[in-house]
Amino acid sequence: MFTWLINAKPIHMKSLTGLALILLLFVACSQNPASLKETSLNHKADSVLKLMTLQEKIGQMVLYTSDWDVTGPTIRSSYLDDIKKGNCGNIFNAHTVSYVRTLQEAAVKESRLGIPLLFGYDVIHGYKTIFPISLGEACSWDMAAIEKSARVSAIEASASGLNWTFAPMVDISVEPRWGRVSEGAGEDPFLGSCIARARVKGFQGTNLSDTSTILACVKHFAAYGAPLAGRDYNTVDMSKRVFLDTYFPPYKAAIEAGAGSVMTSFNELDGVPSTGNKYLLTELLRKEMGFKGFVVTDYTSINEMVNHGIVANEEEAGALALNAGVDMDMQGEIYFKYLAKQVKSGIVKEKQIDDAVRRILRVKFELGLFDDPYKYCNEAREKAEVYSKENLDAALDVAKRSLVLLKNDNETLPLRKGEKIAVIGELAASKRDLLGSWIAAGKWENIPSLLDAMKAYQPDILYAEGCKKMGDDKTGFAEALRTAAKADKIVLVIGESCDWCGEASSRSNIQVPGVQTDLLAELKKLGKPVVVVLMNGRPLDLSREEVLADAMLETWFAGSMGGQAITQVLFGEYNPSAKLTMSFPRNLGQVPIYYYEKNTGRPIYLPNDKYKSKYIDVPNDPLFPFGFGLSYTTFEYSNLKLSNTVLNKNGNLKATVQVKNTGKVPGEEVVQLYVRDLVGSVTRPVKELKGFTKLSLNPDETKTVEFTVTSDMLAFHRLDMSYGTEPGEFLLFVGGNSRDVLQKGFQLN
Ligand code: BGC
């Protein structure tokens, strides 16, 4: 314990007096284990704090990037100097044991107090072994698989020197134009909350000081997923009720699951940028939720408050951020430049700095960095853990579970062994695209493309590129048509480039780019079954493709093992079981489109033809609804029963339904439970997901699924903004997607 103190060049270092120890012991004895841990962490952090100069304290509130991703493992000499002077307590984008050790040594051996650095990185869907993009993983509805993905990511990242990931990203979004939907879990607050919990658990485990776990960072707080017009970084404007009932739950779930840090978002909410938003960072996060970790900015979002027009200059921006509750400045250099001066002039109080530093130091203690700053620096472990066979197997498993079968007429899929297959499309041969955005240390050069994997499975596969994923060049069509003409079935791989999803990648058109769909139309004329394999990071407008294709498989960007996973699904080695977690619109004009819409005063089912809430040129419903996904088998739902027609406030009722596998092969089905509150003091959504379960069924097998419904599942922010339920009539729905459901009514007393 406190081995780091050995390195400190002493100033007024005094150990605790006997009296203080007795006092501490006394306080400790009268506390429960959680508050005991709190007291102990505070005490440890304070014992460091009292040794620190103001400048050193501010240093802990600073996070700088290494230049790794730009020029290899380097750090600006000024930053290295800052580390040595105690002016920089945290680094991101620096990884691998040898590099991390070098920087950690600079902090521990050369700074006056030797306080170890935090090392952060965007380990979003894998460190080196890359899992499917988060939106794809979410479609597995498989919490064990999602937790495992985060676990493997944490194991690899921690083996490579890292102790902090900027994940999970839990921003709810109904905006397919927004490129960052690829990083989240989709449109639903309930499912999003379950996934947020699973990811935090996977990263942090049960004990942060375990060397194979890393600190999670919930982002982007808050409501970053709702930029107007889907344009990244754009204004967010929504009612407080919508924010609290729809956008807030996954952040809350992640924090309740123990996430130790929170990242602010770039956007404003109700006119105040998140990074300067005291309501969000102090009232809601700290006071209401009791969050004890630290808050870091998203990149230079303190500086950006000048552009937002909420402050006149950067100095004011720094004070606004600190007063709002921001503890750490990522890359902006605002805290570093102005805080000391502001303490001296009285604009901010040193106590505020102490509080922020305490929160940061506590986490460093929790990670065990003070006991051993090099605990994540073990070359042998790095060699053994990173990219291990076990991790790749996990990535393959999760990838298979994330592929959504959207259409399968005439049992076009699975492909049968011996069928002559022509694979067409640039994306089929692309390795890089398979990994998606935020690929951390992922390497694509040595992974098999989908084409490689299909050829390994069936060597006589034919291939032609046909066209590029972008652009209007059709000169490759002729060769593609000649190649396809020799086959029994055509597999056309189309979609987006991987850099069309992720940050700063908003689109104003969500159709399949370029001439890829024109190629599909030409191939279709050959009269052979065409399977469309989609690679993309957002819901697309697939109206044209849906008419032309005989089968469609949504594969997202499926990760390091994506090629093999897609191959296994195409050839029926794995029966697809994933379900969409974002609605796929018929066209962009329907956006935003989501299943939990309101009924309106003029719902579409009214008998008149005109004056109702509808389009004149397209149906209201999406092309593929939330929760939708096919299997190579079929499932039949029957016998929905409620144990009672009345639910008492403190009681529960059981909903049971029978699900039968009516097809020829074993399969897995995600059974979904929705409710509707028919009358409320404020209008209520037409459906809200409240439960789900995934089950496996053999052909002809029937299972009874039971859900327990309790009144707290029916709570919302009522007219007076209090959170709770209202008695009255409800509908309960169960089905395999949000559209095709059985229903029963019940009353809440
Ligand atoms: C992104 C964050 C990310 C950070 C650090 C920002 O631009 O919005 O999601 O964690 O960069 O890389």
XYZ file of C-alpha atoms and ligand atoms in Angstrom, residues 92-93 121-122 124 166-167 169 180 183 219-220 224 233 263 266 297-299 330 438 503, ligand 1:
34
model
C -5.435 8.828 -23.963
C -4.661 7.111 -27.249
C -8.841 4.792 -25.214
C -11.921 4.318 -27.346
C -15.831 0.622 -28.230
C -14.501 5.662 -23.366
C -17.458 3.301 -23.483
C -21.890 4.841 -25.606
C -23.068 7.566 -34.525
C -21.982 3.097 -31.697
C -21.187 8.722 -22.850
C -22.250 11.107 -24.181
C -26.307 13.419 -27.950
C -22.959 17.980 -33.084
C -18.317 11.886 -20.541
C -20.921 18.111 -27.562
C -15.429 16.423 -21.254
C -15.840 15.110 -24.730
C -12.705 16.355 -26.366
C -9.950 16.378 -22.414
C -13.672 2.961 -33.854
C -18.392 10.410 -35.673
C -15.765 11.484 -29.401
C -15.789 10.616 -28.182
C -14.445 9.978 -27.962
C -13.404 11.079 -27.852
C -12.002 10.561 -27.583
C -14.591 12.456 -29.384
O -14.465 13.120 -30.591
O -16.983 12.192 -29.504
O -16.793 9.634 -28.309
O -14.460 9.184 -26.816
O -13.394 11.797 -29.075
O -11.485 9.901 -28.652
